[in-house]
Amino acid sequence: MGKVVLFEKKFLEFLHKINCTDFEFYLFGSSLKRKNYHDIDILIIYNNCEVLKKVKAKINLEFASFFPHLICLTFNEEKELQFIKMVGAKKLK
């Protein structure tokens, strides 16, 4: 099992455990395109900044060995920028 596939499996289990229903999470960047990459890029779409801070801290603690690089946008910012489409992000379900 590749490192990204392992990360995705563990990340989905983690999301289920912490019950983040008000967020959307996406993978993007070099980890989806190449075998050699330095970090795993994760886009977090959110509405509540205070809850986001807690979620980011949990992700950074739980997945430190995967070197997560977190990009955070509100739902409105993502809609305006169309970041998901621009970078070809993959939704984590």
PDB file of C-alpha atoms in Angstrom:
ATOM      1  CA  MET A   1       0.000   0.000   0.000  1.00  0.00           C
ATOM      2  CA  GLY A   2       1.433   3.383  -1.008  1.00  0.00           C
ATOM      3  CA  LYS A   3       2.008   6.109   1.529  1.00  0.00           C
ATOM      4  CA  VAL A   4      -0.747   8.357   0.083  1.00  0.00           C
ATOM      5  CA  VAL A   5      -3.260   5.492   0.062  1.00  0.00           C
ATOM      6  CA  LEU A   6      -2.335   4.688   3.663  1.00  0.00           C
ATOM      7  CA  PHE A   7      -2.678   8.351   4.601  1.00  0.00           C
ATOM      8  CA  GLU A   8      -6.080   8.593   2.921  1.00  0.00           C
ATOM      9  CA  LYS A   9      -7.356   5.490   4.751  1.00  0.00           C
ATOM     10  CA  LYS A  10      -6.116   6.733   8.128  1.00  0.00           C
ATOM     11  CA  PHE A  11      -7.372  10.266   7.463  1.00  0.00           C
ATOM     12  CA  LEU A  12     -10.882   9.032   6.637  1.00  0.00           C
ATOM     13  CA  GLU A  13     -10.911   6.977   9.853  1.00  0.00           C
ATOM     14  CA  PHE A  14      -9.751  10.059  11.740  1.00  0.00           C
ATOM     15  CA  LEU A  15     -12.498  12.235  10.215  1.00  0.00           C
ATOM     16  CA  HIS A  16     -15.119   9.676  11.164  1.00  0.00           C
ATOM     17  CA  LYS A  17     -13.773   9.613  14.719  1.00  0.00           C
ATOM     18  CA  ILE A  18     -13.839  13.393  15.198  1.00  0.00           C
ATOM     19  CA  ASN A  19     -17.136  13.859  13.309  1.00  0.00           C
ATOM     20  CA  CYS A  20     -16.276  16.905  11.163  1.00  0.00           C
ATOM     21  CA  THR A  21     -19.541  17.234   9.272  1.00  0.00           C
ATOM     22  CA  ASP A  22     -19.261  21.022   8.767  1.00  0.00           C
ATOM     23  CA  PHE A  23     -16.014  20.704   6.792  1.00  0.00           C
ATOM     24  CA  GLU A  24     -14.878  19.382   3.447  1.00  0.00           C
ATOM     25  CA  PHE A  25     -11.408  17.917   2.953  1.00  0.00           C
ATOM     26  CA  TYR A  26      -9.471  17.487  -0.302  1.00  0.00           C
ATOM     27  CA  LEU A  27      -6.096  16.108  -1.327  1.00  0.00           C
ATOM     28  CA  PHE A  28      -4.122  17.961  -3.977  1.00  0.00           C
ATOM     29  CA  GLY A  29      -0.593  18.608  -5.115  1.00  0.00           C
ATOM     30  CA  SER A  30       2.437  16.483  -5.821  1.00  0.00           C
ATOM     31  CA  SER A  31       1.397  13.549  -3.609  1.00  0.00           C
ATOM     32  CA  LEU A  32      -1.395  12.780  -6.092  1.00  0.00           C
ATOM     33  CA  LYS A  33       0.846  13.103  -9.145  1.00  0.00           C
ATOM     34  CA  ARG A  34       4.243  11.645  -8.232  1.00  0.00           C
ATOM     35  CA  LYS A  35       5.776   8.931  -6.101  1.00  0.00           C
ATOM     36  CA  ASN A  36       8.373  11.367  -4.777  1.00  0.00           C
ATOM     37  CA  TYR A  37       6.881  14.237  -2.776  1.00  0.00           C
ATOM     38  CA  HIS A  38       7.757  16.149   0.381  1.00  0.00           C
ATOM     39  CA  ASP A  39       4.373  16.638   2.018  1.00  0.00           C
ATOM     40  CA  ILE A  40       0.696  15.846   1.637  1.00  0.00           C
ATOM     41  CA  ASP A  41      -1.361  18.874   0.673  1.00  0.00           C
ATOM     42  CA  ILE A  42      -4.798  19.033   2.259  1.00  0.00           C
ATOM     43  CA  LEU A  43      -7.426  21.632   1.494  1.00  0.00           C
ATOM     44  CA  ILE A  44      -9.883  22.280   4.313  1.00  0.00           C
ATOM     45  CA  ILE A  45     -13.122  24.069   3.464  1.00  0.00           C
ATOM     46  CA  TYR A  46     -14.782  25.511   6.566  1.00  0.00           C
ATOM     47  CA  ASN A  47     -17.235  28.018   8.012  1.00  0.00           C
ATOM     48  CA  ASN A  48     -16.283  28.242  11.686  1.00  0.00           C
ATOM     49  CA  CYS A  49     -12.792  29.585  12.379  1.00  0.00           C
ATOM     50  CA  GLU A  50     -12.726  28.563  16.046  1.00  0.00           C
ATOM     51  CA  VAL A  51     -13.562  24.939  15.240  1.00  0.00           C
ATOM     52  CA  LEU A  52     -11.048  25.032  12.375  1.00  0.00           C
ATOM     53  CA  LYS A  53      -8.220  25.864  14.791  1.00  0.00           C
ATOM     54  CA  LYS A  54      -9.001  22.743  16.837  1.00  0.00           C
ATOM     55  CA  VAL A  55      -9.304  20.526  13.756  1.00  0.00           C
ATOM     56  CA  LYS A  56      -5.979  21.784  12.352  1.00  0.00           C
ATOM     57  CA  ALA A  57      -4.225  21.114  15.656  1.00  0.00           C
ATOM     58  CA  LYS A  58      -5.609  17.562  15.743  1.00  0.00           C
ATOM     59  CA  ILE A  59      -4.567  16.893  12.144  1.00  0.00           C
ATOM     60  CA  ASN A  60      -1.043  18.217  12.701  1.00  0.00           C
ATOM     61  CA  LEU A  61      -0.657  16.098  15.840  1.00  0.00           C
ATOM     62  CA  GLU A  62      -2.176  12.900  14.442  1.00  0.00           C
ATOM     63  CA  PHE A  63      -0.461  13.018  11.030  1.00  0.00           C
ATOM     64  CA  ALA A  64       2.887  14.679  11.732  1.00  0.00           C
ATOM     65  CA  SER A  65       4.784  11.793  10.112  1.00  0.00           C
ATOM     66  CA  PHE A  66       3.007  12.477   6.798  1.00  0.00           C
ATOM     67  CA  PHE A  67       4.057  16.144   6.836  1.00  0.00           C
ATOM     68  CA  PRO A  68       0.588  17.600   6.186  1.00  0.00           C
ATOM     69  CA  HIS A  69       0.468  20.993   4.493  1.00  0.00           C
ATOM     70  CA  LEU A  70      -2.910  22.526   5.290  1.00  0.00           C
ATOM     71  CA  ILE A  71      -4.575  25.134   3.106  1.00  0.00           C
ATOM     72  CA  CYS A  72      -7.802  26.516   4.550  1.00  0.00           C
ATOM     73  CA  LEU A  73     -10.531  28.387   2.706  1.00  0.00           C
ATOM     74  CA  THR A  74     -14.053  29.293   3.674  1.00  0.00           C
ATOM     75  CA  PHE A  75     -16.792  27.898   1.466  1.00  0.00           C
ATOM     76  CA  ASN A  76     -17.247  31.379  -0.012  1.00  0.00           C
ATOM     77  CA  GLU A  77     -13.530  31.819  -0.703  1.00  0.00           C
ATOM     78  CA  GLU A  78     -13.369  28.467  -2.476  1.00  0.00           C
ATOM     79  CA  LYS A  79     -16.427  29.330  -4.543  1.00  0.00           C
ATOM     80  CA  GLU A  80     -14.864  32.645  -5.578  1.00  0.00           C
ATOM     81  CA  LEU A  81     -11.391  31.224  -6.299  1.00  0.00           C
ATOM     82  CA  GLN A  82     -12.502  27.826  -7.647  1.00  0.00           C
ATOM     83  CA  PHE A  83      -9.376  26.411  -6.029  1.00  0.00           C
ATOM     84  CA  ILE A  84     -10.602  22.804  -6.142  1.00  0.00           C
ATOM     85  CA  LYS A  85     -11.045  22.914  -9.903  1.00  0.00           C
ATOM     86  CA  MET A  86      -7.840  24.904 -10.464  1.00  0.00           C
ATOM     87  CA  VAL A  87      -5.599  22.385  -8.675  1.00  0.00           C
ATOM     88  CA  GLY A  88      -7.557  19.217  -9.517  1.00  0.00           C
ATOM     89  CA  ALA A  89      -8.179  18.378  -5.866  1.00  0.00           C
ATOM     90  CA  LYS A  90      -9.605  14.998  -4.832  1.00  0.00           C
ATOM     91  CA  LYS A  91     -12.390  15.065  -2.246  1.00  0.00           C
ATOM     92  CA  LEU A  92     -11.913  12.878   0.799  1.00  0.00           C
ATOM     93  CA  LYS A  93     -15.246  11.248   1.541  1.00  0.00           C
TER      94      LYS A  93
END
